[in-house]
Amino acid sequence: MILRVENGAYAYKNGPLLFRDVNLEVRPGELLSVLGPNGAGKTTLLKCMMGLLKWKQGRSSLDGTDVASMSERALWTTVAYVPQARSASPAYTAFETVLLGRTGRLGVFSTPKQADLEKAEEVLALLGISRLSQKLCSQMSGGELQMVLIARALAAEPSILVLDEPESNLDFKNQLIVLDTISKLAARGIACIFNTHYPEHALQRSDKALLLSGGEALYGSTSGIVTEANIERAFGVKAAIGSFETAGNELKNVIPLHLSTGEGGAAPEQPEQNALAAVTVISHDYAAAQRINLLLHEYSDMIVGRMGMPYRERGVYIIHTSLDGPRSRIEALSQRLSIIPGVSAKTTYAKEEHELA
Amino acid sequence: MSSQRINPEASYRLGTAQKLLLLILPLVAALAALCFGRALISPREVFLAVWGKLRGEQTVNGTVALTVWNIRLPRILLALLAGAALSTAGCAFQSLFANPLATPDTLGVAGGASFGAALGILLGFGLVGIQMTAFAMGIAAVALTWLGGSGRGRGLTSVVLSGIMIGSLFSALVSLVKFVADAESQLPAITYWLMGSLQSAGYKNLALGAPPILVGILVLLLLRWRMNLLPLSDDEARSSGANVKALRAVTVICATAMTASCVAMCGQVGWVGLLIPHMCRMKFGSNHVSLLPASVSLGAVFLVIVDTVARSVTAAEIPVSILTAIIGAPFFILLMRRSGGWRL
């Protein structure tokens, strides 16, 4: 199922356009993050995308079918929505809440069948929250409730999952749990779209990013969109993007430095440079190797050499690739490799000519 | 942790024993109520009287047969119906507005129906005429509430506010009717009627008032799983794939028709719609698959018991509304303290 938005624009009643020219495409297994300052319309954008709000202009479609023309039932068995976890939840148990996710697949007058009960149990187990089954949602912590809401969405067996600020208001550990869950779901082939306040979560998790900046929508590969220049433009904050190296990966982080002075905001456009690089990937998960191959295929025009080696004794798959192409595309590829769960990926760039001299 | 695993089926549906109990309790209460009264009648005589009436034979002495069949039975049927209807409507409105303080009267139904009844008494209508004007005005009040409060971009809160306004408008109209009513005969009749009484019960009233209640309860029972979507936020409910607008509309129509029909038959019986659903929530949880049948059954049981007490303890009958509060409020507080608070 491919979700596509073409020329989307939205305005509140009699107001100016909140955002315009939204164009995006999300394929199975892809993760799209939506960024933007408070009030830029991130949640509104998600709602328009799913047809909960009507686009002022443009349209969204699923495999070419306009979402606005789909029946509620057909739409909501494909797309599932995880709203922001509110504190005021009805006093249903986690199990009942997850079961509610099956409603779209039930007849109007029917109650859940044995198969639905089993599905709900399965989803709770998949997310590792079976222990919460009989706990009341009204008595849960924010982190627990968020996981239950994700479980409810999954119970509908969607191919596209839309999450509204899933990791806001959560502590450190729970943020990690929620984000890991999203990554895991994407790796299982579900397309995930999520709003976030954290540019680094976008860098560490998503293939693609959409940044709302003053009514404009910047869209592309995450490494190309979440840049210091774009952050300054959208948020009015001078930030530094750095990276932290672990044994297996290079993690990007974003540190806000100070409010933008307004002067010299627009950095001069750098001419695109070609670079030479070697990417080494170790996949600890055989299924992920499949996904890596698909990704490499997408960037095959840059690949000048490649060696793949299954190392069965240790159950890992090792891939070396040599790349020659625009630096931004190489960065995009290495970023997208690094976000796959169970994969270690690092990129080494060849020294440039002036460095060699 | 895995040892704590609970059978999921048992956790969200009523067990067989509970189902049976909810079915039997109203029957037992009704049977007991047939026996009790200012004159005690043994269960055997009650059975014989009903049996004889159905067969058209004279089985017990005339007074007993008359008491059981013409006085007590219609009244008990009315109590069963009204209790079930008020409790179910209260439960539906609390879920619909996600507000624990919502009652069957939240949208101004009872205010409208009271005005209709008062008007009927003022105009000198018969019992059936009063019932019909009450029902019509109850429905009209909710229609006004809905027209005033709903609309594009307005939430359910504005409907509730509109309901409060319409309710107070109609209670002013009731005062107006009382003001112009004849102080000797009509005014006491109106006042007594407004207090709520099941005294006027007869098969004619029941034939007119029962269908809206029975249909309402049946529809809501059929929708019991979907009703779980009612307390959720708009977008959440819609993204479940259900037609939430239709669900809300059906809920409002059923609950309104049931309440209007009740008020038309027996005046304003307060408390049942607030007490019973909350007691059921404490005992059975918020899941309507079990909550709704429990509310239907226990609402019926409660009103039968209260009405039996109302007509048995003293020679002059106590208005039932007074008793629902006197019995209900302490019991509710006791249950709340023991179960750790109300929940929705």
XYZ file of C-alpha atoms in Angstrom:
701
model
C 0.000 0.000 0.000
C 1.519 3.320 -1.035
C 0.282 6.501 0.595
C 0.734 9.556 -1.545
C -0.101 13.208 -0.952
C -0.184 15.573 -3.901
C -0.131 19.358 -3.594
C -1.836 19.266 -0.219
C -2.764 22.572 1.382
C -4.931 23.370 4.382
C -6.438 26.467 5.959
C -8.692 26.862 8.950
C -12.059 28.494 8.307
C -11.478 31.898 6.667
C -7.813 31.839 7.694
C -4.726 31.955 5.529
C -3.172 28.723 4.308
C -1.521 26.922 7.214
C 0.734 25.007 4.859
C 0.838 24.347 1.150
C 2.493 22.239 -1.523
C 2.701 19.116 0.585
C 3.930 16.297 -1.597
C 4.996 13.010 -0.151
C 5.028 9.303 -0.692
C 5.349 6.538 1.857
C 5.981 2.931 0.858
C 5.667 -0.232 2.925
C 8.327 -0.402 5.622
C 9.275 3.239 5.297
C 9.357 5.648 8.196
C 8.410 9.262 7.628
C 8.865 11.886 10.312
C 7.003 15.169 10.317
C 8.771 18.092 11.963
C 7.942 21.698 12.545
C 7.605 24.330 15.251
C 4.572 24.491 17.540
C 1.512 25.636 15.652
C 2.984 24.840 12.248
C 0.232 22.306 11.701
C 1.916 18.939 12.185
C -1.116 17.269 13.719
C -3.386 18.985 11.201
C -1.221 17.650 8.402
C -1.541 14.097 9.717
C -5.304 14.478 10.014
C -5.590 15.796 6.467
C -3.448 12.938 5.245
C -5.855 10.398 6.748
C -8.994 12.206 5.686
C -10.009 13.194 9.229
C -9.816 16.771 7.959
C -10.520 17.855 4.406
C -7.654 19.220 2.320
C -8.255 22.744 1.071
C -6.338 21.827 -2.053
C -4.752 18.660 -3.260
C -5.491 15.109 -2.197
C -4.126 12.032 -0.545
C -4.413 8.615 -2.065
C -3.825 4.978 -1.193
C -2.493 2.995 -4.134
C -3.979 5.664 -6.381
C -7.466 5.695 -4.794
C -8.454 9.054 -3.376
C -8.799 8.717 0.398
C -11.832 11.025 0.407
C -13.715 8.594 -1.815
C -12.932 5.487 0.223
C -15.440 3.966 2.615
C -14.633 4.489 6.284
C -14.326 0.765 6.695
C -11.891 0.281 3.820
C -9.834 3.271 4.911
C -9.541 2.383 8.583
C -8.645 -1.223 8.048
C -5.671 0.032 6.023
C -4.656 3.095 8.010
C -4.515 3.175 11.795
C -4.194 6.296 13.875
C -2.485 6.598 17.243
C -3.586 9.874 18.817
C -1.587 11.696 21.445
C -1.889 9.871 24.744
C -4.241 11.998 26.804
C -4.407 11.660 30.544
C -8.210 11.475 30.557
C -8.827 8.016 29.173
C -11.973 5.988 29.636
C -11.721 3.311 32.300
C -11.304 0.373 29.947
C -8.674 -2.252 30.596
C -5.761 -2.433 28.177
C -7.238 -5.592 26.742
C -10.616 -3.964 26.101
C -8.917 -0.926 24.585
C -6.876 -3.048 22.206
C -9.978 -5.020 21.328
C -11.670 -1.747 20.352
C -9.122 -1.573 17.540
C -10.922 -4.529 15.962
C -14.247 -2.664 15.725
C -13.699 -1.641 12.101
C -13.540 -5.313 11.178
C -16.761 -6.247 13.014
C -20.376 -6.007 11.950
C -22.432 -3.171 13.433
C -24.311 -5.389 15.885
C -21.609 -7.930 16.652
C -19.297 -8.288 19.584
C -15.678 -9.466 19.221
C -15.209 -13.109 18.309
C -12.611 -15.584 19.524
C -10.296 -14.635 16.647
C -10.475 -10.973 17.682
C -9.634 -11.839 21.267
C -6.647 -13.819 20.082
C -5.495 -10.990 17.851
C -5.651 -8.575 20.774
C -3.582 -10.937 22.905
C -1.104 -11.391 20.090
C -0.637 -7.646 19.653
C -0.145 -7.124 23.387
C 2.492 -9.858 23.338
C 4.171 -8.405 20.254
C 4.646 -5.081 22.001
C 5.703 -6.810 25.207
C 2.875 -5.399 27.300
C 0.853 -8.525 28.087
C 1.376 -7.745 31.768
C -0.787 -4.605 31.341
C -3.713 -6.586 29.921
C -6.033 -6.132 32.900
C -4.827 -2.704 33.987
C -7.207 0.223 33.558
C -6.092 2.818 31.025
C -7.227 5.565 33.376
C -4.636 4.395 35.895
C -1.716 4.009 33.516
C 1.441 6.050 33.216
C 1.999 7.999 30.013
C 4.440 5.431 28.665
C 2.124 2.503 29.321
C -0.854 4.273 27.790
C 1.117 5.161 24.659
C 2.060 1.530 24.139
C -1.559 0.443 24.643
C -2.728 2.988 22.066
C -0.152 1.681 19.593
C -1.406 -1.824 20.327
C -4.991 -0.724 19.679
C -3.957 0.663 16.296
C -2.092 -2.536 15.431
C -5.087 -4.685 16.325
C -6.754 -3.351 13.175
C -3.925 -4.985 11.180
C -3.107 -1.792 9.276
C -0.528 -1.407 6.539
C -0.001 2.236 7.432
C 0.406 3.520 10.983
C 0.090 7.225 11.750
C 1.311 8.376 15.161
C 0.781 11.825 16.613
C 3.770 12.785 18.764
C 4.164 9.287 20.144
C 7.169 10.099 22.303
C 6.175 13.501 23.673
C 5.740 13.740 27.435
C 7.583 10.503 27.994
C 10.740 9.932 29.955
C 14.014 8.802 28.475
C 13.407 5.101 28.720
C 9.831 5.188 27.497
C 10.830 7.344 24.531
C 13.307 4.661 23.606
C 10.724 1.906 24.024
C 8.208 3.714 21.822
C 10.746 4.628 19.153
C 12.187 1.112 19.109
C 8.672 -0.227 18.684
C 8.076 2.048 15.715
C 11.354 0.991 14.108
C 10.477 -2.643 14.686
C 7.059 -2.214 13.091
C 8.567 -0.493 10.064
C 11.008 -3.378 9.749
C 7.989 -5.704 9.621
C 6.753 -3.842 6.564
C 4.301 -1.384 8.078
C 4.666 2.157 6.784
C 4.948 4.484 9.769
C 4.395 8.217 9.842
C 5.046 10.134 13.033
C 5.109 13.690 14.278
C 7.930 14.678 16.507
C 9.388 17.644 18.331
C 12.844 16.128 18.283
C 14.937 16.554 15.105
C 17.347 13.931 16.372
C 14.596 11.348 16.620
C 13.922 12.004 12.968
C 17.619 11.572 12.165
C 17.927 8.414 14.206
C 14.712 6.762 13.037
C 13.172 7.917 9.792
C 13.944 7.300 6.126
C 12.187 10.428 5.035
C 11.358 13.688 6.699
C 8.889 16.453 6.112
C 9.688 19.793 7.698
C 7.014 22.459 7.967
C 8.662 25.832 7.809
C 6.652 29.017 7.521
C 3.871 27.355 5.573
C 6.212 25.539 3.241
C 6.755 21.822 3.334
C 10.314 20.615 2.809
C 10.340 16.945 1.993
C 13.017 14.418 1.166
C 15.477 11.992 2.683
C 15.928 12.697 6.384
C 19.619 13.509 6.093
C 18.862 16.014 3.360
C 15.990 17.707 5.211
C 17.101 17.764 8.829
C 20.116 20.020 8.331
C 21.457 22.919 10.361
C 20.305 25.379 7.707
C 16.749 23.988 7.543
C 16.427 23.834 11.332
C 17.424 27.482 11.549
C 14.915 28.343 8.856
C 12.005 26.448 10.379
C 12.570 26.904 14.104
C 14.602 30.122 14.197
C 17.207 28.308 16.233
C 20.874 28.014 15.487
C 21.637 24.353 16.084
C 24.610 22.096 15.610
C 24.219 18.583 14.270
C 26.924 16.344 15.612
C 27.409 12.665 15.784
C 28.254 10.203 18.422
C 29.995 7.035 17.494
C 29.174 3.717 19.073
C 30.808 0.432 18.238
C 28.208 -0.362 15.651
C 26.702 2.902 14.502
C 27.099 6.584 14.176
C 24.234 8.368 15.944
C 23.314 11.900 14.985
C 22.340 14.371 17.621
C 21.063 17.920 17.387
C 22.087 20.506 19.930
C 20.297 23.860 19.965
C 22.881 26.641 20.454
C 20.960 29.896 20.554
C 18.041 31.693 19.003
C 18.706 32.722 15.478
C 19.777 36.372 15.188
C 17.940 36.704 11.945
C 21.112 37.901 10.240
C 22.742 35.657 7.685
C 20.068 33.016 8.126
C 20.256 31.731 4.592
C 23.591 30.037 4.138
C 24.929 30.240 0.603
C 24.008 27.170 -1.395
C 26.965 24.846 -1.625
C 27.506 23.309 -5.022
C 26.884 19.587 -4.834
C 30.133 17.676 -4.444
C 30.832 14.150 -5.496
C 32.454 11.909 -2.959
C 33.962 8.498 -2.713
C 32.963 6.333 0.197
C 32.958 2.826 1.594
C 30.004 1.571 3.586
C 30.261 -1.432 5.833
C 27.119 -3.075 7.105
C 26.706 -5.904 9.565
C 23.196 -7.260 9.888
C 22.419 -9.349 12.929
C 19.033 -10.191 11.612
C 18.724 -12.249 8.488
C 15.383 -10.698 7.560
C 16.942 -7.270 7.703
C 19.434 -8.356 5.013
C 16.518 -8.432 2.639
C 15.688 -4.860 3.450
C 19.318 -3.785 3.073
C 19.446 -5.308 -0.391
C 16.318 -3.420 -1.432
C 17.830 -0.203 -0.140
C 21.116 -0.766 -1.937
C 19.182 -1.484 -5.071
C 17.539 1.918 -4.798
C 20.971 3.555 -4.802
C 22.583 1.129 -7.265
C 23.664 3.887 -9.656
C 26.268 5.029 -7.094
C 27.608 1.601 -6.245
C 30.950 0.848 -7.862
C 31.788 -2.260 -5.904
C 29.991 -4.620 -3.592
C 30.647 -7.729 -1.585
C 28.096 -9.582 0.506
C 28.958 -12.391 2.807
C 26.653 -14.493 4.980
C 28.501 -15.660 8.033
C 26.246 -18.461 9.062
C 28.159 -19.651 12.110
C 27.419 -16.344 13.847
C 24.102 -15.748 12.102
C 25.158 -12.430 10.637
C 25.353 -10.973 7.181
C 28.242 -8.662 6.254
C 28.129 -6.299 3.298
C 30.854 -4.031 1.978
C 30.000 -1.481 -0.676
C 32.033 1.176 -2.428
C 30.180 4.248 -3.578
C 30.850 7.115 -5.935
C 28.189 9.797 -6.109
C 26.802 13.042 -4.718
C 27.732 13.369 -1.065
C 24.135 14.061 0.013
C 22.918 10.813 -1.505
C 25.675 8.827 0.150
C 24.721 10.429 3.444
C 21.090 9.571 2.839
C 21.929 5.936 2.144
C 24.127 5.542 5.189
C 21.521 7.216 7.375
C 18.782 4.938 6.063
C 20.949 1.879 6.640
C 21.675 2.931 10.202
C 18.022 3.196 11.216
C 17.217 -0.449 10.471
C 16.921 -2.329 13.752
C 19.614 -4.951 14.292
C 21.958 -3.389 11.762
C 25.356 -1.819 12.316
C 26.467 0.534 9.545
C 29.361 2.919 9.154
C 30.591 5.032 6.309
C 34.137 6.064 5.555
C 34.656 8.961 3.135
C 37.746 9.202 0.970
C 39.857 12.284 1.607
C 39.192 15.054 -0.828
C 41.872 16.190 -3.222
C 42.839 19.352 -1.388
C 43.337 17.306 1.755
C 45.734 14.986 -0.033
C 47.897 17.700 -1.456
C 4.257 -12.594 35.364
C 2.942 -15.272 33.055
C 1.220 -16.957 35.973
C -1.043 -13.888 36.203
C -2.474 -14.528 32.773
C -6.203 -14.191 32.866
C -8.497 -15.830 30.400
C -9.283 -12.877 28.108
C -12.786 -14.031 27.410
C -13.713 -14.025 31.068
C -12.183 -10.618 31.473
C -14.458 -8.743 29.152
C -17.687 -10.707 29.019
C -20.134 -11.622 31.726
C -19.758 -15.135 33.027
C -22.643 -17.571 32.671
C -23.450 -17.318 36.360
C -23.566 -13.535 36.178
C -25.768 -13.645 33.080
C -28.163 -15.994 34.792
C -28.257 -13.868 37.906
C -29.026 -10.717 35.894
C -31.894 -12.554 34.198
C -33.342 -14.092 37.346
C -33.033 -11.147 39.732
C -35.749 -9.011 38.082
C -38.098 -12.007 38.003
C -37.516 -12.780 41.660
C -37.955 -9.115 42.573
C -41.174 -8.927 40.568
C -42.558 -12.096 42.176
C -41.699 -10.852 45.642
C -43.289 -7.499 44.830
C -46.500 -9.286 43.810
C -46.663 -10.824 47.270
C -45.823 -7.741 49.310
C -48.111 -4.809 49.828
C -50.570 -3.617 52.378
C -52.112 -7.063 52.129
C -49.674 -9.967 52.055
C -50.461 -12.559 49.419
C -48.682 -15.894 49.383
C -46.651 -16.843 46.296
C -49.006 -19.758 45.723
C -52.016 -17.455 45.580
C -50.154 -15.073 43.300
C -49.355 -17.924 40.972
C -52.918 -19.201 41.034
C -54.323 -15.726 40.411
C -52.108 -15.143 37.372
C -52.716 -18.657 36.105
C -56.451 -18.314 36.551
C -56.514 -14.965 34.778
C -54.612 -16.386 31.835
C -56.926 -19.413 31.644
C -60.044 -17.368 32.339
C -60.950 -19.395 35.406
C -61.811 -18.365 38.923
C -59.000 -19.891 41.018
C -58.705 -17.590 44.001
C -61.109 -15.199 45.620
C -62.010 -12.083 43.668
C -60.221 -9.507 45.778
C -56.913 -11.340 45.568
C -57.248 -11.817 41.815
C -58.110 -8.153 41.391
C -55.209 -7.000 43.545
C -52.660 -9.179 41.788
C -53.819 -8.757 38.224
C -55.265 -5.247 38.055
C -53.324 -3.351 40.693
C -49.976 -4.928 41.431
C -48.976 -6.545 38.143
C -49.268 -3.461 35.894
C -47.531 -1.398 38.515
C -44.672 -3.880 38.798
C -44.374 -4.094 35.028
C -44.172 -0.315 34.932
C -41.505 -0.309 37.651
C -39.468 -2.911 35.769
C -39.708 -0.971 32.527
C -39.106 2.463 33.988
C -36.184 1.314 36.129
C -34.529 -0.440 33.222
C -35.142 2.505 30.886
C -33.870 5.223 33.221
C -30.793 3.260 34.174
C -29.965 2.369 30.569
C -30.539 5.916 29.362
C -28.354 7.280 32.144
C -25.598 4.860 31.270
C -25.822 5.816 27.591
C -25.701 9.554 28.290
C -22.759 9.228 30.682
C -20.781 7.419 28.013
C -21.929 9.719 25.228
C -20.801 12.855 27.028
C -17.874 11.132 28.773
C -19.261 12.787 31.872
C -20.053 10.890 35.070
C -22.663 13.462 36.085
C -24.819 13.081 32.985
C -28.321 11.788 33.701
C -31.269 10.857 31.483
C -32.311 14.476 31.865
C -29.082 16.010 30.548
C -30.666 17.027 27.252
C -33.805 18.462 28.836
C -36.084 15.476 28.156
C -37.590 15.333 31.611
C -38.140 19.091 31.711
C -39.998 18.965 28.404
C -42.039 15.915 29.374
C -42.960 17.463 32.741
C -44.230 20.538 30.958
C -46.222 18.354 28.597
C -47.807 16.498 31.483
C -48.560 19.667 33.445
C -50.118 21.146 30.344
C -52.179 17.990 29.870
C -53.471 18.182 33.440
C -54.222 21.894 33.037
C -56.206 21.220 29.872
C -58.097 18.458 31.634
C -56.868 15.571 29.465
C -57.303 11.971 30.512
C -54.435 9.762 31.616
C -53.568 8.638 28.093
C -53.814 12.190 26.791
C -51.423 13.408 29.479
C -49.033 10.614 28.591
C -49.091 11.586 24.936
C -48.501 15.301 25.485
C -45.703 14.489 27.925
C -43.981 12.192 25.446
C -44.335 14.688 22.601
C -42.992 17.596 24.638
C -40.069 15.495 25.885
C -39.034 14.705 22.336
C -39.577 18.334 21.312
C -37.300 19.542 24.117
C -34.455 17.316 22.962
C -34.977 18.365 19.355
C -34.663 22.004 20.475
C -31.545 21.160 22.481
C -29.979 19.444 19.521
C -30.850 22.291 17.155
C -29.441 24.835 19.540
C -26.238 23.105 20.516
C -25.045 21.021 17.604
C -23.542 22.288 14.436
C -20.301 22.537 12.547
C -17.262 22.746 14.732
C -19.186 22.596 18.005
C -18.508 19.773 20.373
C -20.832 17.792 22.558
C -20.203 20.221 25.406
C -22.253 22.879 23.677
C -25.071 20.340 23.317
C -24.968 19.772 27.080
C -25.032 23.524 27.720
C -27.922 23.894 25.345
C -29.686 21.057 27.209
C -29.321 22.873 30.499
C -30.794 26.013 28.936
C -33.726 24.198 27.374
C -34.295 22.288 30.621
C -34.529 25.506 32.621
C -36.743 27.046 29.971
C -39.200 24.185 30.334
C -39.081 24.198 34.117
C -40.047 27.878 33.912
C -42.946 26.871 31.689
C -43.968 24.248 34.241
C -44.007 26.997 36.892
C -46.128 29.090 34.590
C -48.632 26.263 34.193
C -48.694 25.755 37.967
C -49.278 29.490 38.382
C -52.339 29.526 36.180
C -53.618 26.117 37.333
C -56.614 25.798 39.612
C -55.202 25.745 43.150
C -57.912 23.410 44.450
C -57.655 20.464 42.095
C -55.110 20.902 39.303
C -52.169 22.289 41.278
C -51.972 19.339 43.727
C -52.346 16.924 40.827
C -49.481 18.554 38.946
C -47.256 18.738 42.025
C -47.916 15.134 42.965
C -47.339 13.970 39.428
C -44.048 15.823 39.219
C -42.816 14.030 42.318
C -43.066 10.816 40.397
C -45.456 7.999 41.130
C -46.216 4.659 39.642
C -49.745 4.728 40.968
C -51.389 5.476 37.643
C -50.093 2.255 36.106
C -52.590 0.400 33.961
C -52.435 -1.818 30.916
C -53.575 1.034 28.672
C -50.665 3.241 29.719
C -48.258 0.357 29.379
C -49.429 -0.476 25.890
C -48.605 3.080 24.893
C -45.425 3.569 26.915
C -43.723 0.190 26.740
C -42.868 -0.001 23.014
C -40.451 2.993 22.942
C -38.717 1.617 26.029
C -38.446 -1.947 24.789
C -37.233 -0.896 21.355
C -34.723 1.531 22.863
C -33.284 -1.064 25.203
C -33.113 -3.660 22.459
C -31.280 -1.371 20.022
C -28.775 -0.235 22.616
C -28.184 -3.816 23.739
C -27.477 -4.801 20.150
C -25.029 -1.908 19.843
C -23.383 -2.662 23.180
C -19.890 -3.289 21.770
C -19.931 -0.159 19.614
C -21.109 1.938 22.544
C -17.593 1.531 23.909
C -16.533 4.056 21.265
C -18.774 6.769 22.698
C -16.435 8.124 25.408
C -13.482 8.316 23.006
C -12.472 11.555 21.327
C -13.910 12.285 17.893
C -10.873 11.342 15.850
C -10.178 8.245 17.892
C -13.722 7.024 17.472
C -13.774 7.766 13.749
C -10.449 6.076 13.136
C -11.899 2.855 14.518
C -13.785 2.611 11.241
C -17.233 2.932 12.799
C -19.800 5.495 11.753
C -19.643 7.532 14.946
C -22.149 10.183 13.907
C -24.810 7.570 13.315
C -23.883 5.781 16.534
C -24.274 8.995 18.534
C -27.546 9.874 16.838
C -29.008 6.412 17.519
C -27.877 6.558 21.131
C -29.481 9.956 21.665
C -32.727 8.903 19.979
C -33.039 5.663 21.959
C -32.140 7.212 25.309
C -34.459 10.154 24.702
C -37.427 8.045 23.647
C -36.971 5.793 26.667
C -36.717 8.678 29.102
C -39.627 10.588 27.600
C -41.758 7.491 27.743
C -40.846 6.967 31.412
C -41.567 10.526 32.450
C -44.825 10.360 30.536
C -45.927 7.270 32.462
C -44.683 7.955 35.964
C -43.380 11.492 36.282
C -39.904 12.450 37.342
C -38.283 9.539 39.077
C -34.880 10.890 39.933
C -31.656 9.171 40.878
C -32.115 5.844 39.124
C -30.318 7.068 36.001
C -27.347 8.259 38.016
C -27.116 5.672 40.774
C -27.569 2.390 38.993
C -25.145 2.929 36.080
C -22.443 4.016 38.512
C -23.026 1.055 40.773
C -22.768 -1.158 37.703
C -19.558 0.570 36.600
C -18.008 -0.097 39.985
C -19.005 -3.723 39.857
C -18.716 -4.616 36.159
C -16.279 -2.057 34.711
C -16.872 0.365 31.878
C -17.119 -2.148 29.068
C -20.668 -1.909 27.740
C -20.743 -5.583 26.776
C -21.274 -6.316 30.440
C -22.162 -2.855 31.759
C -25.267 -2.349 29.651
C -27.068 -5.636 30.412
C -26.229 -5.127 34.079
C -27.681 -1.606 34.006
C -30.889 -2.853 32.378
C -31.375 -5.637 34.868
C -30.351 -3.879 38.063
C -32.234 -0.693 37.155
C -35.404 -2.759 36.881
C -34.719 -4.576 40.161
C -33.970 -1.331 41.990
C -37.150 0.442 40.992
C -39.343 -2.581 41.732
C -37.890 -2.808 45.228
C -38.164 0.916 45.891
C -41.719 1.095 44.593
C -42.764 -1.922 46.653
C -41.381 -0.230 49.748
C -43.096 3.025 48.758
C -46.518 1.424 48.610
C -46.090 -1.016 51.515
C -44.551 0.739 54.490
C -47.153 3.343 55.254
C -50.842 3.688 54.666
C -50.313 6.893 52.676
C -48.035 6.101 49.771
C -44.614 7.816 49.764
C -43.659 9.394 46.399
C -41.106 7.104 44.812
C -38.587 9.869 44.048
C -38.156 10.549 47.727
C -37.401 6.905 48.394
C -35.008 6.448 45.462
C -32.899 9.187 47.001
C -33.255 8.025 50.606
C -32.359 4.432 49.763
C -30.052 5.137 46.862
C -27.764 7.869 48.138
C -26.420 6.089 51.236
C -26.078 2.814 49.366
C -24.188 4.582 46.586
C -21.811 6.265 49.004
C -21.206 2.988 50.799
C -20.417 1.236 47.532
C -18.181 4.086 46.410
C -16.161 3.960 49.613
C -15.774 0.221 49.445
C -14.866 -0.040 45.778
C -12.393 2.829 45.652
C -14.309 5.487 43.802
C -16.442 5.866 40.738
C -15.048 5.438 37.289
C -16.148 6.076 33.756
